[in-house]
Amino acid sequence: MGGFAEHILHVDMDAFFVEVERLHDPSLRGRPVVVGGLGPRGVVASASYEARRHGVHSAMPTAEARRRCPAARFVAPRHALYREVSLAVFEVLESFSPLVEAISIDEAFVDVAGLRLHRTSAVEVAAEIRGRLRSEPGLPASVGCAATKFVAKLASARAKPDGVLVVPAGRELEFLHPLPVDELWGVGAATKAALAELGVATIGDVARIPRAVLESRLGVAHGHHLHDLAQGRDPRPVTRRAEARSISVEETFAADLVGRRRIDDELLGLCERLEGRLRRAGALRAHTLTLKVRFQDFTTITRSETLEGAVGFRFEMWPVVRRLVDRARIGRRPVRLLGVSASGLTSRDEGRQPALDDGAQDAIAAAAAAVKERFGDGAVVPARLLEARVAADRRRPPSESSSVYWRGGSNPME
DNA sequence: TCTGGGGTCCTAGGACCC
DNA sequence: TCTGGGGTCCTAGGACCC
C-alpha cells in the first residue's frame, strides 16, 4: 500500500453523541454512557463502547438498555449541540479537500487525491485528519481508506473504535468476500432474508450469483447495484451534497392520541415546527405535503397532496393537512405517531400561489417570523394551541408576555 | 425488548396525454 | 368497438441508512 490509489477516505466519528456529551461533562468519561430518549418510548441514539460491551446498541429501547446496563449514565439527546459540533468537524474535513460528501451529521467521504503532491500517501492524510479532530473539536474518529466509496465505508466500520484501516487497491475482493452480506450498504433485514433463500450469506456468495437472478429477486436497480458491489465495482465519485429533497417533523407520543381534536392540536404544533424548519433552511416552500400516521399496532400510513402552488407558512399548510387527516379516516383508532413532511421544495420566490390577501398574509407571517427569530419559536403560538394549553393547565393561565398570537384557522385574519 | 426522528431512493399502479 | 404503446406525474408503501 502507500500512495494515493486508496484516495477515498470514509471518516466516521466514534459514538458521536456520547463523545460530544463527554466534551461538555468530563464526569461522563471512562464509564458507560447512553444518549437516547428517556421517556417510556425512548430508544438509544448512541452508546459508548463501555455500554456496548453490555449489549447496548443504537435503536434499542432505552428501557431495555437500562436492564442490560443499569450502571450507565443515561442522557437525553441535544441535537442542536451536535449540529454545532458537526459544523466544526466538517470544517476540519474541508480544510483537507473541497471534495467532502456528508452522509450524516457525523460521517463523510473525503476524496484526498488532490493532496498527492503534498503528502506521500492517503493513509498519511487519514492520520493527520484524525489528529486534527482529536485536538480541535476534541473527538475520536475512525477512517477507512480505499479506492472506492463502499470499500472505504466498510473499512472504517472495521477500524472502529479510534483506528484507521486501508484496503489496498487491487486487493478489495480478499477483504470483501468473507464479510457477511448485510455489511454491504443497502442490505438490511429484508434483503438479507431474500438472499438467504438463495443460499447467500457472505459477499463472496453474492459474487457467485448471476446478475439476472439478483435482479429478478431484488428488483433491477437494487440487484444490479449489489452485483457490482460484490465484484468490488463502485464507480460513484465523491460529490458535494445536493440540496435537501424533503424536510419533515414527526413525534411519537408518550400516550396514544384518540379523537380528532387531540390529533388536530398536535398537527398544528407540527405544522408550526415545520414552518420553522423551512424558514431556517432558507425560506423554502413545498409543493407536496405528506401526513404520516402510525397507529397503536405500529401500522403506518401516509397521505399526500401535491398543490398547484407552494406552501411554507403554517396557515397555508394547515388546511391541506386537515384534508389529509380527513382522507386518512383515522376515526377513534389510537394514534402513537404523527408526522408532516414537505417535499417538492422551492425557494420562496418561486411557486407562490397568488391570493387576494397575499400581502396581508405575508405581512403577518413576516412579523411572526421576526418575533420568532428574536425570542425563539415558542414566542408565537397559534391561539388554538394556547387554548388547548390553558385547558390542560387551568390553574396557571399563560403570562401575557411579549408574545404575538394568531389563530390557527385557514384565515389568519379571523 | 414493543420498536425515535430525520432522511434517501425505489417500485407499482393509476390517471392522463398524445 | 374490446382495442396500442410510450411518457410523465402522482400516490402509497416499503427498504434502508445514521
Short mmCIF file of C-alpha atoms (C1' of nucleotides) in Angstrom, two decimals:
data_model
loop_
_atom_site.label_atom_id
_atom_site.label_comp_id
_atom_site.label_asym_id
_atom_site.label_seq_id
_atom_site.Cartn_x
_atom_site.Cartn_y
_atom_site.Cartn_z
CA MET A 1 0.00 0.00 0.00
CA GLY A 2 1.03 3.63 0.16
CA GLY A 3 0.50 6.29 -2.42
CA PHE A 4 -2.85 7.59 -3.48
CA ALA A 5 -4.57 4.62 -5.09
CA GLU A 6 -6.69 4.50 -1.90
CA HIS A 7 -7.68 8.15 -2.18
CA ILE A 8 -11.22 7.86 -0.87
CA LEU A 9 -11.49 8.28 2.89
CA HIS A 10 -14.56 7.45 4.90
CA VAL A 11 -14.42 9.42 8.14
CA ASP A 12 -16.79 8.22 10.83
CA MET A 13 -16.96 9.79 14.29
CA ASP A 14 -16.91 7.24 17.14
CA ALA A 15 -20.07 7.24 19.32
CA PHE A 16 -20.54 10.84 18.25
CA PHE A 17 -23.37 11.97 20.54
CA VAL A 18 -21.73 10.34 23.56
CA GLU A 19 -18.36 11.92 22.83
CA VAL A 20 -19.90 15.37 22.40
CA GLU A 21 -21.62 14.97 25.77
CA ARG A 22 -18.29 13.95 27.31
CA LEU A 23 -16.71 17.10 25.92
CA HIS A 24 -19.20 19.10 27.96
CA ASP A 25 -19.26 16.87 31.03
CA PRO A 26 -15.94 15.17 31.84
CA SER A 27 -17.62 13.08 34.56
CA LEU A 28 -19.06 11.00 31.70
CA ARG A 29 -15.59 9.84 30.64
CA GLY A 30 -14.41 6.28 31.21
CA ARG A 31 -17.82 4.87 32.11
CA PRO A 32 -20.82 3.51 30.23
CA VAL A 33 -22.94 6.31 28.74
CA VAL A 34 -26.15 6.06 26.74
CA VAL A 35 -27.64 9.00 24.82
CA GLY A 36 -31.27 8.43 23.96
CA GLY A 37 -34.92 9.19 24.62
CA LEU A 38 -35.63 8.98 28.34
CA GLY A 39 -39.41 8.64 28.03
CA PRO A 40 -41.36 5.37 28.06
CA ARG A 41 -40.97 5.02 24.29
CA GLY A 42 -37.41 6.29 24.00
CA VAL A 43 -34.70 4.48 22.07
CA VAL A 44 -30.91 4.59 22.19
CA ALA A 45 -29.35 7.08 19.77
CA SER A 46 -25.72 6.49 20.72
CA ALA A 47 -23.98 4.18 23.20
CA SER A 48 -20.42 4.42 24.48
CA TYR A 49 -18.15 1.45 23.88
CA GLU A 50 -18.30 0.65 27.61
CA ALA A 51 -22.10 0.36 27.29
CA ARG A 52 -21.85 -1.65 24.07
CA ARG A 53 -19.90 -4.28 25.97
CA HIS A 54 -23.10 -4.88 27.95
CA GLY A 55 -25.07 -5.46 24.76
CA VAL A 56 -26.45 -1.94 24.40
CA HIS A 57 -26.70 -0.63 20.83
CA SER A 58 -28.46 2.15 18.97
CA ALA A 59 -32.16 1.79 18.12
CA MET A 60 -32.63 -0.40 21.20
CA PRO A 61 -35.45 0.74 23.52
CA THR A 62 -33.96 2.72 26.38
CA ALA A 63 -35.85 0.56 28.86
CA GLU A 64 -34.00 -2.49 27.56
CA ALA A 65 -30.68 -0.63 27.70
CA ARG A 66 -31.36 0.16 31.39
CA ARG A 67 -31.94 -3.52 32.04
CA ARG A 68 -28.72 -4.52 30.32
CA CYS A 69 -26.55 -1.83 31.75
CA PRO A 70 -28.03 -0.31 34.90
CA ALA A 71 -24.70 1.32 35.79
CA ALA A 72 -24.74 3.51 32.66
CA ARG A 73 -25.43 7.22 32.75
CA PHE A 74 -28.49 8.00 30.59
CA VAL A 75 -28.51 11.36 28.84
CA ALA A 76 -31.24 12.98 26.71
CA PRO A 77 -30.03 13.97 23.24
CA ARG A 78 -29.19 17.62 22.47
CA HIS A 79 -29.39 17.74 18.71
CA ALA A 80 -28.73 21.45 18.36
CA LEU A 81 -25.41 20.95 20.15
CA TYR A 82 -24.48 18.00 17.92
CA ARG A 83 -25.25 20.06 14.80
CA GLU A 84 -22.96 22.78 16.07
CA VAL A 85 -20.07 20.40 16.78
CA SER A 86 -20.71 18.72 13.43
CA LEU A 87 -20.02 22.03 11.71
CA ALA A 88 -16.60 22.13 13.38
CA VAL A 89 -15.90 18.55 12.23
CA PHE A 90 -16.78 19.39 8.64
CA GLU A 91 -14.63 22.50 8.77
CA VAL A 92 -11.66 20.28 9.58
CA LEU A 93 -12.50 17.90 6.74
CA GLU A 94 -12.93 20.73 4.25
CA SER A 95 -9.55 22.15 5.22
CA PHE A 96 -8.05 19.00 3.67
CA SER A 97 -10.12 18.77 0.50
CA PRO A 98 -13.02 20.55 -1.17
CA LEU A 99 -14.42 17.13 -2.11
CA VAL A 100 -16.31 16.32 1.07
CA GLU A 101 -19.58 14.40 0.85
CA ALA A 102 -21.62 14.48 4.03
CA ILE A 103 -23.54 11.26 4.68
CA SER A 104 -24.94 12.25 8.03
CA ILE A 105 -24.23 14.52 10.95
CA ASP A 106 -21.12 12.52 11.90
CA GLU A 107 -19.92 10.80 8.77
CA ALA A 108 -18.43 11.81 5.41
CA PHE A 109 -16.44 10.74 2.40
CA VAL A 110 -13.37 12.80 1.60
CA ASP A 111 -11.50 12.47 -1.70
CA VAL A 112 -7.89 13.41 -0.97
CA ALA A 113 -6.42 12.73 -4.43
CA GLY A 114 -5.68 16.44 -4.71
CA LEU A 115 -3.06 16.15 -1.97
CA ARG A 116 -0.87 13.71 -3.86
CA LEU A 117 1.81 16.34 -4.46
CA HIS A 118 1.92 17.34 -0.82
CA ARG A 119 1.77 14.06 1.06
CA THR A 120 3.25 10.63 0.47
CA SER A 121 0.05 8.64 0.90
CA ALA A 122 -3.68 8.82 1.59
CA VAL A 123 -3.10 6.94 4.86
CA GLU A 124 -0.86 9.74 6.00
CA VAL A 125 -3.71 12.18 5.34
CA ALA A 126 -6.08 9.93 7.29
CA ALA A 127 -3.75 10.01 10.29
CA GLU A 128 -3.49 13.77 10.05
CA ILE A 129 -7.27 14.20 9.90
CA ARG A 130 -7.71 12.02 12.97
CA GLY A 131 -5.11 14.01 14.83
CA ARG A 132 -6.78 17.29 13.97
CA LEU A 133 -10.24 16.08 15.01
CA ARG A 134 -8.73 14.80 18.25
CA SER A 135 -7.29 18.20 19.09
CA GLU A 136 -9.76 20.74 17.65
CA PRO A 137 -13.28 19.64 18.40
CA GLY A 138 -11.55 17.04 20.61
CA LEU A 139 -13.26 13.92 19.27
CA PRO A 140 -12.19 10.43 18.22
CA ALA A 141 -12.83 9.31 14.65
CA SER A 142 -12.17 6.19 12.62
CA VAL A 143 -11.14 6.28 8.98
CA GLY A 144 -11.30 3.77 6.16
CA CYS A 145 -9.12 4.30 3.06
CA ALA A 146 -9.82 2.62 -0.27
CA ALA A 147 -10.11 3.18 -3.98
CA THR A 148 -13.93 3.10 -3.86
CA LYS A 149 -16.56 4.58 -1.59
CA PHE A 150 -18.25 1.47 -0.34
CA VAL A 151 -14.98 -0.32 0.46
CA ALA A 152 -13.80 2.77 2.37
CA LYS A 153 -17.06 2.69 4.32
CA LEU A 154 -16.70 -1.00 5.20
CA ALA A 155 -13.08 -0.36 6.17
CA SER A 156 -13.94 2.41 8.63
CA ALA A 157 -16.50 0.16 10.29
CA ARG A 158 -13.76 -2.41 10.88
CA ALA A 159 -11.31 0.26 12.06
CA LYS A 160 -13.56 1.23 14.98
CA PRO A 161 -13.06 2.45 17.56
CA ASP A 162 -10.42 5.09 17.04
CA GLY A 163 -8.46 3.47 14.22
CA VAL A 164 -7.53 3.50 10.55
CA LEU A 165 -7.87 0.68 8.06
CA VAL A 166 -6.56 0.72 4.50
CA VAL A 167 -7.78 -1.75 1.91
CA PRO A 168 -5.03 -1.74 -0.72
CA ALA A 169 -6.21 -1.13 -4.28
CA GLY A 170 -6.34 -4.42 -6.17
CA ARG A 171 -6.92 -6.48 -3.05
CA GLU A 172 -10.55 -5.49 -2.44
CA LEU A 173 -12.04 -8.94 -3.09
CA GLU A 174 -9.85 -10.57 -0.45
CA PHE A 175 -11.23 -8.09 2.03
CA LEU A 176 -14.84 -8.17 0.84
CA HIS A 177 -15.70 -11.77 0.13
CA PRO A 178 -15.52 -13.23 3.65
CA LEU A 179 -17.76 -10.46 5.08
CA PRO A 180 -21.45 -11.14 5.83
CA VAL A 181 -23.81 -9.71 3.18
CA ASP A 182 -25.59 -7.35 5.49
CA GLU A 183 -22.39 -5.38 5.97
CA LEU A 184 -23.00 -4.10 2.45
CA TRP A 185 -24.52 -0.68 2.30
CA GLY A 186 -28.14 -1.18 1.24
CA VAL A 187 -28.59 -4.70 2.58
CA GLY A 188 -30.93 -4.70 5.56
CA ALA A 189 -33.19 -7.28 7.13
CA ALA A 190 -35.48 -7.78 4.11
CA THR A 191 -32.71 -8.14 1.52
CA LYS A 192 -30.71 -10.36 3.84
CA ALA A 193 -33.70 -12.70 4.18
CA ALA A 194 -34.30 -12.74 0.40
CA LEU A 195 -30.63 -13.54 -0.19
CA ALA A 196 -30.63 -16.25 2.46
CA GLU A 197 -33.26 -18.06 0.37
CA LEU A 198 -30.71 -18.13 -2.43
CA GLY A 199 -28.18 -19.64 -0.05
CA VAL A 200 -26.26 -16.39 0.21
CA ALA A 201 -24.56 -15.48 3.49
CA THR A 202 -21.36 -13.67 2.53
CA ILE A 203 -20.43 -11.03 -0.03
CA GLY A 204 -18.44 -13.74 -1.80
CA ASP A 205 -21.67 -15.74 -2.15
CA VAL A 206 -23.35 -12.74 -3.82
CA ALA A 207 -20.49 -12.55 -6.31
CA ARG A 208 -21.28 -16.09 -7.45
CA ILE A 209 -24.99 -15.44 -8.15
CA PRO A 210 -25.80 -14.44 -11.75
CA ARG A 211 -26.81 -10.83 -12.10
CA ALA A 212 -30.16 -11.73 -13.71
CA VAL A 213 -31.11 -13.80 -10.66
CA LEU A 214 -30.31 -10.94 -8.29
CA GLU A 215 -32.26 -8.52 -10.46
CA SER A 216 -35.38 -10.66 -10.64
CA ARG A 217 -35.24 -11.34 -6.92
CA LEU A 218 -34.44 -7.85 -5.62
CA GLY A 219 -35.55 -5.51 -8.40
CA VAL A 220 -33.42 -4.34 -11.30
CA ALA A 221 -31.80 -1.34 -9.69
CA HIS A 222 -31.00 -2.97 -6.38
CA GLY A 223 -29.93 -6.31 -7.87
CA HIS A 224 -27.62 -4.70 -10.38
CA HIS A 225 -26.05 -2.50 -7.71
CA LEU A 226 -25.41 -5.41 -5.35
CA HIS A 227 -23.92 -7.46 -8.13
CA ASP A 228 -21.45 -4.67 -8.88
CA LEU A 229 -20.51 -4.17 -5.24
CA ALA A 230 -19.81 -7.86 -4.73
CA GLN A 231 -17.32 -7.68 -7.62
CA GLY A 232 -15.71 -4.69 -5.93
CA ARG A 233 -17.07 -2.28 -8.57
CA ASP A 234 -18.27 1.12 -7.38
CA PRO A 235 -17.71 3.97 -9.83
CA ARG A 236 -19.57 6.59 -7.77
CA PRO A 237 -17.39 9.64 -7.26
CA VAL A 238 -17.26 11.69 -4.07
CA THR A 239 -19.54 14.67 -4.70
CA ARG A 240 -20.72 17.51 -2.56
CA ARG A 241 -24.29 17.06 -1.36
CA ALA A 242 -27.16 18.46 -3.36
CA GLU A 243 -29.89 20.38 -1.55
CA ALA A 244 -32.35 18.55 0.67
CA ARG A 245 -35.28 16.95 -1.16
CA SER A 246 -37.60 16.90 1.81
CA ILE A 247 -37.92 18.30 5.30
CA SER A 248 -40.08 16.60 7.89
CA VAL A 249 -41.11 16.67 11.52
CA GLU A 250 -42.71 13.87 13.48
CA GLU A 251 -43.47 12.92 17.02
CA THR A 252 -44.17 9.72 18.90
CA PHE A 253 -46.44 10.45 21.84
CA ALA A 254 -45.84 9.08 25.31
CA ALA A 255 -49.50 8.05 25.34
CA ASP A 256 -51.60 7.32 22.24
CA LEU A 257 -53.88 10.04 20.92
CA VAL A 258 -57.60 9.41 20.48
CA GLY A 259 -60.05 11.74 18.75
CA ARG A 260 -59.88 14.37 16.07
CA ARG A 261 -59.47 17.27 18.46
CA ARG A 262 -56.29 15.87 20.06
CA ILE A 263 -54.90 14.94 16.66
CA ASP A 264 -55.57 18.39 15.23
CA ASP A 265 -53.90 20.08 18.18
CA GLU A 266 -50.73 18.06 17.74
CA LEU A 267 -50.70 18.52 13.97
CA LEU A 268 -50.97 22.25 14.35
CA GLY A 269 -47.87 22.16 16.54
CA LEU A 270 -46.07 20.01 13.96
CA CYS A 271 -47.02 22.44 11.16
CA GLU A 272 -45.51 25.18 13.21
CA ARG A 273 -42.27 23.27 13.73
CA LEU A 274 -42.19 22.51 10.02
CA GLU A 275 -42.64 26.18 9.18
CA GLY A 276 -39.62 26.95 11.37
CA ARG A 277 -37.51 24.27 9.71
CA LEU A 278 -38.44 25.52 6.22
CA ARG A 279 -37.65 29.08 7.22
CA ARG A 280 -34.26 28.19 8.69
CA ALA A 281 -33.43 26.10 5.61
CA GLY A 282 -33.59 29.29 3.55
CA ALA A 283 -37.27 30.23 3.42
CA LEU A 284 -38.18 27.12 1.45
CA ARG A 285 -41.68 26.31 0.21
CA ALA A 286 -43.19 22.93 -0.62
CA HIS A 287 -45.34 21.70 -3.49
CA THR A 288 -46.22 18.47 -1.71
CA LEU A 289 -47.25 17.79 1.87
CA THR A 290 -47.39 14.30 3.33
CA LEU A 291 -49.16 13.27 6.51
CA LYS A 292 -47.81 10.25 8.37
CA VAL A 293 -49.87 8.35 10.92
CA ARG A 294 -48.69 5.41 12.97
CA PHE A 295 -51.33 3.52 14.91
CA GLN A 296 -51.16 1.66 18.18
CA ASP A 297 -50.32 -1.60 16.38
CA PHE A 298 -47.42 0.15 14.57
CA THR A 299 -49.05 0.00 11.15
CA THR A 300 -48.17 3.21 9.37
CA ILE A 301 -49.97 5.04 6.61
CA THR A 302 -49.19 8.16 4.60
CA ARG A 303 -51.47 10.54 2.71
CA SER A 304 -50.06 13.19 0.44
CA GLU A 305 -51.26 16.06 -1.67
CA THR A 306 -49.46 17.93 -4.40
CA LEU A 307 -50.53 21.53 -4.83
CA GLU A 308 -50.63 23.89 -7.76
CA GLY A 309 -48.65 26.46 -5.83
CA ALA A 310 -46.22 26.03 -2.95
CA VAL A 311 -46.73 26.45 0.78
CA GLY A 312 -44.39 27.35 3.61
CA PHE A 313 -46.34 29.10 6.34
CA ARG A 314 -48.37 27.27 8.92
CA PHE A 315 -51.62 28.93 7.92
CA GLU A 316 -51.09 27.68 4.36
CA MET A 317 -50.17 24.13 5.35
CA TRP A 318 -52.88 23.70 7.92
CA PRO A 319 -55.93 23.36 5.60
CA VAL A 320 -54.01 20.88 3.45
CA VAL A 321 -53.06 18.80 6.46
CA ARG A 322 -56.68 18.79 7.63
CA ARG A 323 -57.79 17.44 4.26
CA LEU A 324 -55.15 14.72 4.57
CA VAL A 325 -56.44 13.77 8.02
CA ASP A 326 -59.95 13.52 6.55
CA ARG A 327 -58.67 11.21 3.85
CA ALA A 328 -56.81 9.05 6.36
CA ARG A 329 -60.11 8.12 8.07
CA ILE A 330 -58.50 7.71 11.46
CA GLY A 331 -61.77 7.58 13.38
CA ARG A 332 -61.14 6.65 17.00
CA ARG A 333 -58.16 4.43 16.38
CA PRO A 334 -55.39 5.25 18.87
CA VAL A 335 -52.50 7.07 17.20
CA ARG A 336 -48.94 6.76 18.50
CA LEU A 337 -47.14 8.95 15.95
CA LEU A 338 -47.97 11.88 13.72
CA GLY A 339 -45.69 13.46 11.16
CA VAL A 340 -45.77 16.08 8.41
CA SER A 341 -43.29 16.17 5.56
CA ALA A 342 -42.63 18.87 2.98
CA SER A 343 -41.22 17.91 -0.43
CA GLY A 344 -41.05 19.34 -3.92
CA LEU A 345 -39.10 22.16 -2.34
CA THR A 346 -38.56 25.51 -4.00
CA SER A 347 -37.25 28.83 -2.82
CA ARG A 348 -39.70 31.43 -1.59
CA ASP A 349 -39.88 33.45 -4.79
CA GLU A 350 -40.79 30.53 -6.99
CA GLY A 351 -44.18 28.92 -6.97
CA ARG A 352 -46.17 31.34 -4.87
CA GLN A 353 -49.85 30.74 -5.16
CA PRO A 354 -51.33 34.18 -5.67
CA ALA A 355 -54.21 35.07 -3.38
CA LEU A 356 -56.23 38.20 -2.79
CA ASP A 357 -54.94 38.68 0.73
CA ASP A 358 -51.41 37.65 -0.13
CA GLY A 359 -49.97 40.90 1.11
CA ALA A 360 -51.70 40.69 4.47
CA GLN A 361 -50.70 37.05 4.98
CA ASP A 362 -47.13 37.81 4.09
CA ALA A 363 -47.05 40.74 6.47
CA ILE A 364 -48.41 38.66 9.35
CA ALA A 365 -46.10 35.75 8.63
CA ALA A 366 -43.11 38.06 8.33
CA ALA A 367 -43.94 39.71 11.64
CA ALA A 368 -44.30 36.33 13.33
CA ALA A 369 -41.04 35.13 11.80
CA ALA A 370 -39.25 38.22 13.06
CA VAL A 371 -40.56 37.67 16.58
CA LYS A 372 -39.51 34.01 16.48
CA GLU A 373 -36.08 34.99 15.24
CA ARG A 374 -35.60 37.20 18.30
CA PHE A 375 -37.44 35.35 21.03
CA GLY A 376 -37.44 31.75 19.80
CA ASP A 377 -40.09 29.60 18.18
CA GLY A 378 -42.17 29.46 21.36
CA ALA A 379 -42.81 33.18 21.23
CA VAL A 380 -45.52 32.86 18.60
CA VAL A 381 -48.17 30.29 19.38
CA PRO A 382 -51.38 29.58 17.49
CA ALA A 383 -54.29 30.80 19.60
CA ARG A 384 -55.88 27.41 19.26
CA LEU A 385 -52.89 25.66 20.81
CA LEU A 386 -52.81 28.25 23.51
CA GLU A 387 -56.42 27.44 24.32
CA ALA A 388 -55.52 23.77 24.47
CA ARG A 389 -52.66 24.51 26.84
CA VAL A 390 -54.84 26.64 29.01
CA ALA A 391 -57.45 23.91 29.12
CA ALA A 392 -54.80 21.42 30.12
CA ASP A 393 -53.44 23.69 32.83
CA ARG A 394 -56.35 25.77 34.12
CA ARG A 395 -54.72 26.88 37.33
CA ARG A 396 -51.92 28.75 35.72
CA PRO A 397 -53.08 30.95 32.84
CA PRO A 398 -50.22 31.82 30.48
CA SER A 399 -48.42 35.04 31.16
CA GLU A 400 -49.18 37.94 28.86
CA SER A 401 -45.59 38.39 27.79
CA SER A 402 -44.28 39.79 24.54
CA SER A 403 -45.95 37.03 22.54
CA VAL A 404 -47.89 37.57 19.36
CA TYR A 405 -50.83 35.27 18.71
CA TRP A 406 -52.70 34.36 15.63
CA ARG A 407 -55.49 31.98 15.16
CA GLY A 408 -54.95 28.52 13.78
CA GLY A 409 -57.70 28.59 11.15
CA SER A 410 -57.04 28.82 7.46
CA ASN A 411 -57.65 32.53 7.56
CA PRO A 412 -55.05 34.30 9.69
CA MET A 413 -57.26 37.36 9.96
CA GLU A 414 -60.21 35.63 11.55
"C1'" DT B 1 -37.15 -5.87 24.31
"C1'" DC B 2 -42.76 -3.38 21.71
"C1'" DT B 3 -39.90 -0.58 18.47
"C1'" DG B 4 -37.11 7.72 17.77
"C1'" DG B 5 -36.51 11.13 14.33
"C1'" DG B 6 -34.67 12.66 10.19
"C1'" DG B 7 -33.67 11.49 5.76
"C1'" DT B 8 -32.98 8.92 0.69
"C1'" DC B 9 -34.34 6.04 -3.00
"C1'" DC B 10 -37.21 2.51 -5.42
"C1'" DT B 11 -41.46 0.20 -7.02
"C1'" DA B 12 -46.03 -0.40 -8.62
"C1'" DG B 13 -50.38 1.10 -10.10
"C1'" DG B 14 -53.41 4.50 -11.94
"C1'" DA B 15 -54.50 8.86 -14.33
"C1'" DC B 16 -53.83 11.34 -18.19
"C1'" DC B 17 -52.00 12.68 -22.63
"C1'" DC B 18 -50.56 12.03 -27.40
"C1'" DT C 1 -65.97 -1.36 -30.91
"C1'" DC C 2 -62.99 -4.61 -26.64
"C1'" DT C 3 -58.84 -2.36 -28.62
"C1'" DG C 4 -51.60 0.04 -28.53
"C1'" DG C 5 -47.66 2.00 -26.79
"C1'" DG C 6 -44.97 5.36 -24.54
"C1'" DG C 7 -44.15 9.14 -21.35
"C1'" DT C 8 -44.95 11.71 -17.20
"C1'" DC C 9 -46.89 12.75 -12.91
"C1'" DC C 10 -48.95 11.47 -8.59
"C1'" DT C 11 -49.77 8.42 -4.64
"C1'" DA C 12 -48.80 4.80 -1.21
"C1'" DG C 13 -45.85 1.85 0.73
"C1'" DG C 14 -41.54 -0.08 1.91
"C1'" DA C 15 -36.44 -0.83 2.44
"C1'" DC C 16 -32.66 1.21 4.16
"C1'" DC C 17 -29.31 4.49 6.46
"C1'" DC C 18 -27.45 7.10 10.64
#
